[in-house]
Tab-separated table of C-alpha atoms and ligand atoms in Angstrom:
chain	number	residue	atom	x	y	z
A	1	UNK	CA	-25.257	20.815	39.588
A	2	UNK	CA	-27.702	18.762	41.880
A	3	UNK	CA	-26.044	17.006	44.595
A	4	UNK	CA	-29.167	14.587	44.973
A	5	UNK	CA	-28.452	10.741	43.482
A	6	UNK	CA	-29.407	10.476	40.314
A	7	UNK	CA	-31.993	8.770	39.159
A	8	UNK	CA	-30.854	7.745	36.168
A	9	UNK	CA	-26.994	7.242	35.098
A	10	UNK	CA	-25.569	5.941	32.369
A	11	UNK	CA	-21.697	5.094	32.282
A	12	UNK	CA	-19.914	4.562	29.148
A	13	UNK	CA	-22.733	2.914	27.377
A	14	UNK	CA	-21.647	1.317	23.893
A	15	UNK	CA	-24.131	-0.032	21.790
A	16	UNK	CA	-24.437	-2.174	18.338
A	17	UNK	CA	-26.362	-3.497	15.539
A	18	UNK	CA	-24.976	-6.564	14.354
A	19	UNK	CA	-21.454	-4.504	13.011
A	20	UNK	CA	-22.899	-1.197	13.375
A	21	UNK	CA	-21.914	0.818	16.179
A	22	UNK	CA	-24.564	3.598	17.108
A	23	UNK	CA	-23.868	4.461	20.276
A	24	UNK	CA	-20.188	4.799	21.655
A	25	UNK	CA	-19.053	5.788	25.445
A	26	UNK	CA	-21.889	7.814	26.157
A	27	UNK	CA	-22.140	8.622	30.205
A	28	UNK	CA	-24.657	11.378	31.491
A	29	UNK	CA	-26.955	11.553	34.207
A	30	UNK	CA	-30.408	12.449	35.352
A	31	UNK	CA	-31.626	13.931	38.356
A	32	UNK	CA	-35.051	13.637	40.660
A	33	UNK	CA	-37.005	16.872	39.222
A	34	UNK	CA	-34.598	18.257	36.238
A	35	UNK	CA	-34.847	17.957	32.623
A	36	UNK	CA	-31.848	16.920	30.379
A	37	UNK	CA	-32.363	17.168	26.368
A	38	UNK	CA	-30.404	14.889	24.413
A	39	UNK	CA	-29.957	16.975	21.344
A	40	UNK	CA	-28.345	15.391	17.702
A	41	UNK	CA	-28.939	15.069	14.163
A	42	UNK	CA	-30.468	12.338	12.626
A	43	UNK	CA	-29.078	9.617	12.753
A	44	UNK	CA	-26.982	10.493	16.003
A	45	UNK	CA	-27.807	7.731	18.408
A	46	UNK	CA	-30.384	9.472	20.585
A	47	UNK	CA	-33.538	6.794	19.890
A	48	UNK	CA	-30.784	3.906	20.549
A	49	UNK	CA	-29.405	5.146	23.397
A	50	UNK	CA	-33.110	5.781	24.887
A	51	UNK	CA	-34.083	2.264	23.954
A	52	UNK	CA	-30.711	1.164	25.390
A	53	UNK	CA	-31.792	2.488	28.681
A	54	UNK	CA	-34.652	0.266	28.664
A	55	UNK	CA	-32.567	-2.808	27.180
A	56	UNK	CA	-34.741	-2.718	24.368
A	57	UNK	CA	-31.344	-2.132	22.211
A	58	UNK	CA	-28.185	-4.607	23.117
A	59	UNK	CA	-25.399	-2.656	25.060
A	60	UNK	CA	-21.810	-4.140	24.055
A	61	UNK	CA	-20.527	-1.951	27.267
A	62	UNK	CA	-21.853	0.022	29.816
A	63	UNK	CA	-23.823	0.581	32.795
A	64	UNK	CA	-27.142	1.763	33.626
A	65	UNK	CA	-28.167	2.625	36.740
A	66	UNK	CA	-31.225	3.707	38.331
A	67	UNK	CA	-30.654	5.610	41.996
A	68	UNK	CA	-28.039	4.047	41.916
A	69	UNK	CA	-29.129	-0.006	41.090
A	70	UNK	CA	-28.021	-1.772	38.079
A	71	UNK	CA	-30.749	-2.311	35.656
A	72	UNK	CA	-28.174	-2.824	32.983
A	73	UNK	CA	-29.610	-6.691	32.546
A	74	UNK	CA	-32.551	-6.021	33.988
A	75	UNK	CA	-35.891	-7.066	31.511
A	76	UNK	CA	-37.605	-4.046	29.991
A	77	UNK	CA	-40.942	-4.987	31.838
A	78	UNK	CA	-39.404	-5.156	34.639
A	79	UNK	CA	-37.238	-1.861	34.133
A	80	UNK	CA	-40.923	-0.340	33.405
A	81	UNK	CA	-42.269	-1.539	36.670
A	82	UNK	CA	-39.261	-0.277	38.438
A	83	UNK	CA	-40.515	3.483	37.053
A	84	UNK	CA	-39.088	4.148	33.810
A	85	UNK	CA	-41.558	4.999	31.347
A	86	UNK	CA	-40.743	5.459	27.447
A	87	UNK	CA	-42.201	7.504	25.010
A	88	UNK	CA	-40.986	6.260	21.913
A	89	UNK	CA	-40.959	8.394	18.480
A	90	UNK	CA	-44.636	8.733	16.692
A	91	UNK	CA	-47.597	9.466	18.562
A	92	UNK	CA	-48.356	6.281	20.311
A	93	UNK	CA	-52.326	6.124	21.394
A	94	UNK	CA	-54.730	3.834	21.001
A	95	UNK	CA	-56.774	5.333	18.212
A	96	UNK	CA	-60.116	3.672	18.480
A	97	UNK	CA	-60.398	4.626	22.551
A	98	UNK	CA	-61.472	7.970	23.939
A	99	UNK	CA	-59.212	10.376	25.718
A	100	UNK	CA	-60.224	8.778	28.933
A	101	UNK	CA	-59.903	5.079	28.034
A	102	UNK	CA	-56.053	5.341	26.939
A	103	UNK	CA	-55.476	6.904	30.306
A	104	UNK	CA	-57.683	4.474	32.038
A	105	UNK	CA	-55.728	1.391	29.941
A	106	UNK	CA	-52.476	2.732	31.278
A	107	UNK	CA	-53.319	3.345	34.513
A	108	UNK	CA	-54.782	-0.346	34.415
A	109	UNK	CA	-51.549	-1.901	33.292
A	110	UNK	CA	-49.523	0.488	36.201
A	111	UNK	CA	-48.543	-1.875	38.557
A	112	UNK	CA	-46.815	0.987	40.841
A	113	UNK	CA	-50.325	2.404	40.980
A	114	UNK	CA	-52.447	1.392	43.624
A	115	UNK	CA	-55.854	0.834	41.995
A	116	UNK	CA	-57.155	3.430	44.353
A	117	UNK	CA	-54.927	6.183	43.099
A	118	UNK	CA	-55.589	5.527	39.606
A	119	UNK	CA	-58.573	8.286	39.370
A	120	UNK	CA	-56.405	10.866	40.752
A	121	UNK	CA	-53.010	9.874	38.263
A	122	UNK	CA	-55.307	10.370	35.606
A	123	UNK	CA	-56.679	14.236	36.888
A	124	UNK	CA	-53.264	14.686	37.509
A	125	UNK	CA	-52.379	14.515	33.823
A	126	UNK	CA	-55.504	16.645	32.490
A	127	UNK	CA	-54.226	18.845	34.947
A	128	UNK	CA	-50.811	18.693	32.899
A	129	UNK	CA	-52.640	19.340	29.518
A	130	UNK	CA	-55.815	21.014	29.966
A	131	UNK	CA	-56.533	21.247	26.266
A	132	UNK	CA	-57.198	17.326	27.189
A	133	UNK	CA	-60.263	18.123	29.752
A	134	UNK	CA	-62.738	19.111	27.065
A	135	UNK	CA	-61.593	16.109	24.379
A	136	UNK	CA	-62.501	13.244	27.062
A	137	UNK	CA	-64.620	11.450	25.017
A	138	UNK	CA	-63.106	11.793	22.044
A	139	UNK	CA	-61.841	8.847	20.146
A	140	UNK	CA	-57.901	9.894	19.762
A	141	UNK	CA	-57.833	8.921	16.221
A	142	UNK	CA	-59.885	11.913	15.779
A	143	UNK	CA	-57.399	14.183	17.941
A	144	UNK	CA	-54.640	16.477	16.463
A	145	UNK	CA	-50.942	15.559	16.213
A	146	UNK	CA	-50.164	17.711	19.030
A	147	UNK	CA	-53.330	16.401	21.073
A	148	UNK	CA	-52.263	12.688	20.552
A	149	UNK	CA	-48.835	13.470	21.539
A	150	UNK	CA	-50.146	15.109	24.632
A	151	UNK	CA	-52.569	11.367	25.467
A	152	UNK	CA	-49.336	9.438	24.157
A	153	UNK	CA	-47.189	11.694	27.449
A	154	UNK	CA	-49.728	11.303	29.467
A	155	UNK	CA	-49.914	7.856	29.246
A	156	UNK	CA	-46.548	7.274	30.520
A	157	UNK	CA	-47.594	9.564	33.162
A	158	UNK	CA	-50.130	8.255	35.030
A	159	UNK	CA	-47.352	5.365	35.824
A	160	UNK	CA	-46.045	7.799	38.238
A	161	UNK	CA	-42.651	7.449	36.424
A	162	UNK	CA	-39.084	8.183	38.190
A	163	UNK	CA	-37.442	8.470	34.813
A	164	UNK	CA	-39.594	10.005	31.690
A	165	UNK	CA	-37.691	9.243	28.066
A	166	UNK	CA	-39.748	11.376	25.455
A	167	UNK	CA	-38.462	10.431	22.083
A	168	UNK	CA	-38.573	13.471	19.939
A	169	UNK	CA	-42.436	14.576	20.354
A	170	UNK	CA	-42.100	17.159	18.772
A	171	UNK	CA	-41.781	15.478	15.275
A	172	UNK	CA	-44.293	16.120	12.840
A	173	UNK	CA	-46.037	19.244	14.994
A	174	UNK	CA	-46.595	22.748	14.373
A	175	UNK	CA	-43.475	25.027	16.127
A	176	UNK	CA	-47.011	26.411	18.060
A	177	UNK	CA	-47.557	23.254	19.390
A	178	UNK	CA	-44.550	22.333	20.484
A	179	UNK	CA	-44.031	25.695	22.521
A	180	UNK	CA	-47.393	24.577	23.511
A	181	UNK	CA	-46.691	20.611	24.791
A	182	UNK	CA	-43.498	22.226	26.325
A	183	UNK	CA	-44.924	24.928	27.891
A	184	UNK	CA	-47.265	22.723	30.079
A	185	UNK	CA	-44.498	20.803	30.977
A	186	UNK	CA	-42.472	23.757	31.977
A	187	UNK	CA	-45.307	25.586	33.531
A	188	UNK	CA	-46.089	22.255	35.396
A	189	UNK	CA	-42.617	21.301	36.537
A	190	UNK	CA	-44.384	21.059	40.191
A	191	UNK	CA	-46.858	18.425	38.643
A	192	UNK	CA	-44.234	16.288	37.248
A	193	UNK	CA	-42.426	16.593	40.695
A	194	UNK	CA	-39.520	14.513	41.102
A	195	UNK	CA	-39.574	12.828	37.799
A	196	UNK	CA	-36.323	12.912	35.885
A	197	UNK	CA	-37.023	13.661	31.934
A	198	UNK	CA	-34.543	12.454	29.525
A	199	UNK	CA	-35.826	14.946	26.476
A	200	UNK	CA	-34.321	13.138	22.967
A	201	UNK	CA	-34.508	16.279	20.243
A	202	UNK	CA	-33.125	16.785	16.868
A	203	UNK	CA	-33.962	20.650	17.467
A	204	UNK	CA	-32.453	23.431	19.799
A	205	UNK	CA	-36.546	23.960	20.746
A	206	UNK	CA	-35.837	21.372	23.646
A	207	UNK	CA	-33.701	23.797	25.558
A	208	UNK	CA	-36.708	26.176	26.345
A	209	UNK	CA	-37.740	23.491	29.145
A	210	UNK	CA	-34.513	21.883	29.943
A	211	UNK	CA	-31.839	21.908	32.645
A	212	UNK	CA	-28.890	20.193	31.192
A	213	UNK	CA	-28.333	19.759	27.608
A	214	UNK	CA	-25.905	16.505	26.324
A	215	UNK	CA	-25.359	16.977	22.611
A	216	UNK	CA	-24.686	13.574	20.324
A	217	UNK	CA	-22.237	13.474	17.042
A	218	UNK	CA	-22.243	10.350	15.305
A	219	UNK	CA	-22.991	8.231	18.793
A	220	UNK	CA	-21.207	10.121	20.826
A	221	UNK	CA	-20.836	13.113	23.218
A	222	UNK	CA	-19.751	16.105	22.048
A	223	UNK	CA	-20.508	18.217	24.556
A	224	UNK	CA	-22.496	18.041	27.729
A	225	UNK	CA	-23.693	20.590	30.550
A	226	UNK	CA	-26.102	23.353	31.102
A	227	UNK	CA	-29.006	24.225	28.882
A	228	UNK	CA	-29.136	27.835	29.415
A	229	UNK	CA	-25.003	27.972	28.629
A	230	UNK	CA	-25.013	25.959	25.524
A	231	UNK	CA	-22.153	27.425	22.879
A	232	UNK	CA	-23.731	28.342	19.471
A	233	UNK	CA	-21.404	26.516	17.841
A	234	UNK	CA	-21.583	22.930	19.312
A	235	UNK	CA	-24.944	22.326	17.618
A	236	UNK	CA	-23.874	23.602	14.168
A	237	UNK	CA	-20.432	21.439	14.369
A	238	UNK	CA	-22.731	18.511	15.683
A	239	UNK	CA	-25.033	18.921	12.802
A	240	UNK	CA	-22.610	19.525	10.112
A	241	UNK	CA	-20.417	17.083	11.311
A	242	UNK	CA	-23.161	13.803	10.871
A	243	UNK	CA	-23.804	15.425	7.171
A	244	UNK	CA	-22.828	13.424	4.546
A	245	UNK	CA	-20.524	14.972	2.240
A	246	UNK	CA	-21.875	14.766	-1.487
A	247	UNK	CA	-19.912	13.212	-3.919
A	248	UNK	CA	-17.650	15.581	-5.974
A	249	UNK	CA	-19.370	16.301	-9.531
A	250	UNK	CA	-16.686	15.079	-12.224
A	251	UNK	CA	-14.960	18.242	-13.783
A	252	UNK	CA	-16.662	16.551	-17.344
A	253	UNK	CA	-20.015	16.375	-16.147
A	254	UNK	CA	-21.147	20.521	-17.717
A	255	UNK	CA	-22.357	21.445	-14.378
A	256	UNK	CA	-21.438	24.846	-13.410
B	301	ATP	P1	-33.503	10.154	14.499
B	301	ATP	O1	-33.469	11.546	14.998
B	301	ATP	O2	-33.582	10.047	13.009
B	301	ATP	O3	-34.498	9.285	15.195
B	301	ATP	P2	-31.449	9.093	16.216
B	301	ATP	O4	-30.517	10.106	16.739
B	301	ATP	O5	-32.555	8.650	17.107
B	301	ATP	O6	-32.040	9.563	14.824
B	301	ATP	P3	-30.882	6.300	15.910
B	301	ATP	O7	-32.229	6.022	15.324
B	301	ATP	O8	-30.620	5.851	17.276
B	301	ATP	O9	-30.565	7.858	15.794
B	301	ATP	O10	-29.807	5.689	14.930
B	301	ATP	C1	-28.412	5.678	15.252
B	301	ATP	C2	-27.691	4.835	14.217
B	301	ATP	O11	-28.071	3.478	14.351
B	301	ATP	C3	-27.996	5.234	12.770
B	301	ATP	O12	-26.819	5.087	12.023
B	301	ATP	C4	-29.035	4.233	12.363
B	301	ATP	O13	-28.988	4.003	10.971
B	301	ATP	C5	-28.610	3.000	13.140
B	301	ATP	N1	-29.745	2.134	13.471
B	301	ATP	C6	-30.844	2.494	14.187
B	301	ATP	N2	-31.681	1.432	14.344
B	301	ATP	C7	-31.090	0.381	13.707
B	301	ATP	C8	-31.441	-0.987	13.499
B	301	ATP	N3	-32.568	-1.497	14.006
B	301	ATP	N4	-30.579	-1.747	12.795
B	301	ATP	C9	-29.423	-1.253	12.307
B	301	ATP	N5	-29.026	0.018	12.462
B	301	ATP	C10	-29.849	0.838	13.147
């Protein structure tokens, strides 16, 4: 395990709707560099606990901390200035734009970007996706699934984040083009650098690019440590465990 502080650490971090609980006692961390995939069903807790982090969901308990500050109060503009960027679930772009202008709008709204370094956190990410360089000038809405989801990622990028959340991005795409999106991220771990991705996946496919897996059950941890050592077994017991059992059919119904 990294000895490094984390970036990002979450400590028993409870959260409701109204009565509901989603999320209960969930603690992992993330670290400058590494990937951690938060794998569960549907319905498991991992889009709560990601908007959690960003106290866009209210904790009932818990901590958040980021290297080491609490940000567990702390306004979600302000938690986005302070370098966490979210990519929340569905392809997020601004359809009429080009390529270009969603990464120029985000670098605009930045604030850890000097104005000066904008051009070059924009390269940086058609450096990350190079399927991107040729569609420039394309208005997004006329882009692929996987291309959005690559502008939508990118996006958060050019903030320079310390923290990446990527909220399932893989929903809706081809297998080919997920291998694809995390391929480029693998094959450009340098160019992300010392950002610490949170990686929120219903799917085993996450592990290909991560270093620690966390797996949710029904809002909580079932079992947590490294991707390339995860058991077989916690991810079926995970999955079959959030199923809903079907209702018995009544012995008089005929069905056979
Ligand atoms: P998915 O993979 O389908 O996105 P998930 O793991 O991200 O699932 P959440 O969306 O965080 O899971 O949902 C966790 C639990 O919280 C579920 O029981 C869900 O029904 C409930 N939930 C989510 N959002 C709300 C909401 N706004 N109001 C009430 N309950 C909610």
């Amino acid at each position: 395990m990294p000895t490094s502080v984390p970036a990002l650490s979450l400590e028993g971090v409870s959260v409701s709707y109204g009565h509901v609980r989603a999320v209960t006692d969930v603690s992992f961390t993330a670290h400058p560099g590494r990937v951690v995939a938060l794998l569960g069903p549907n319905g498991a807790g991992k889009s709560t606990l990601l908007r959690a982090i960003c106290n866009q969901a209210t904790k009932v308990s818990g901590r958040v901390t980021l290297f080491g500050a609490d940000i567990s109060t702390t306004r979600t503009h302000r938690i986005t200035h302070r370098g966490v960027a979210l990519v929340p679930e569905g392809r997020r772009v601004i359809a009429p734009l080009t390529v270009q202008e969603n990464l120029q709008v985000a670098a605009g709204g930045a604030r850890r970007l000097e104005p000066r370094d904008r051009t070059a956190a924009i390269e940086r990410v058609y450096h990350l996706f190079p399927p991107l360089q040729r569609l420039r000038d394309r208005p997004s809405a006329l882009l692929s699934g996987g291309e959005q989801q690559m502008v939508a990622i990118g996006r958060a990028l050019v903030a320079r984040p310390d923290v990446l959340l990527l909220d399932e991005p893989s929903m809706g795409l081809a297998p080919v083009m997920v291998e694809t999106i995390y391929g480029f991220l693998k094959e450009h771990g340098a160019t992300l650098g010392e950002t610490a991705v949170v990686l929120a996946e219903q799917n085993r496919s996450a592990l290909a690019v991560a270093d620690e897996v966390v797996v949710l059950s029904r809002g909580r941890v079932v079992h947590a440590g490294p991707a390339s050592s995860l058991p077989e077994d916690v991810l079926t017991e995970a999955y079959l465990g959030s199923a809903t059992p079907e209702p018995p059919v009544p012995a008089s119904s005929g069905a056979n």
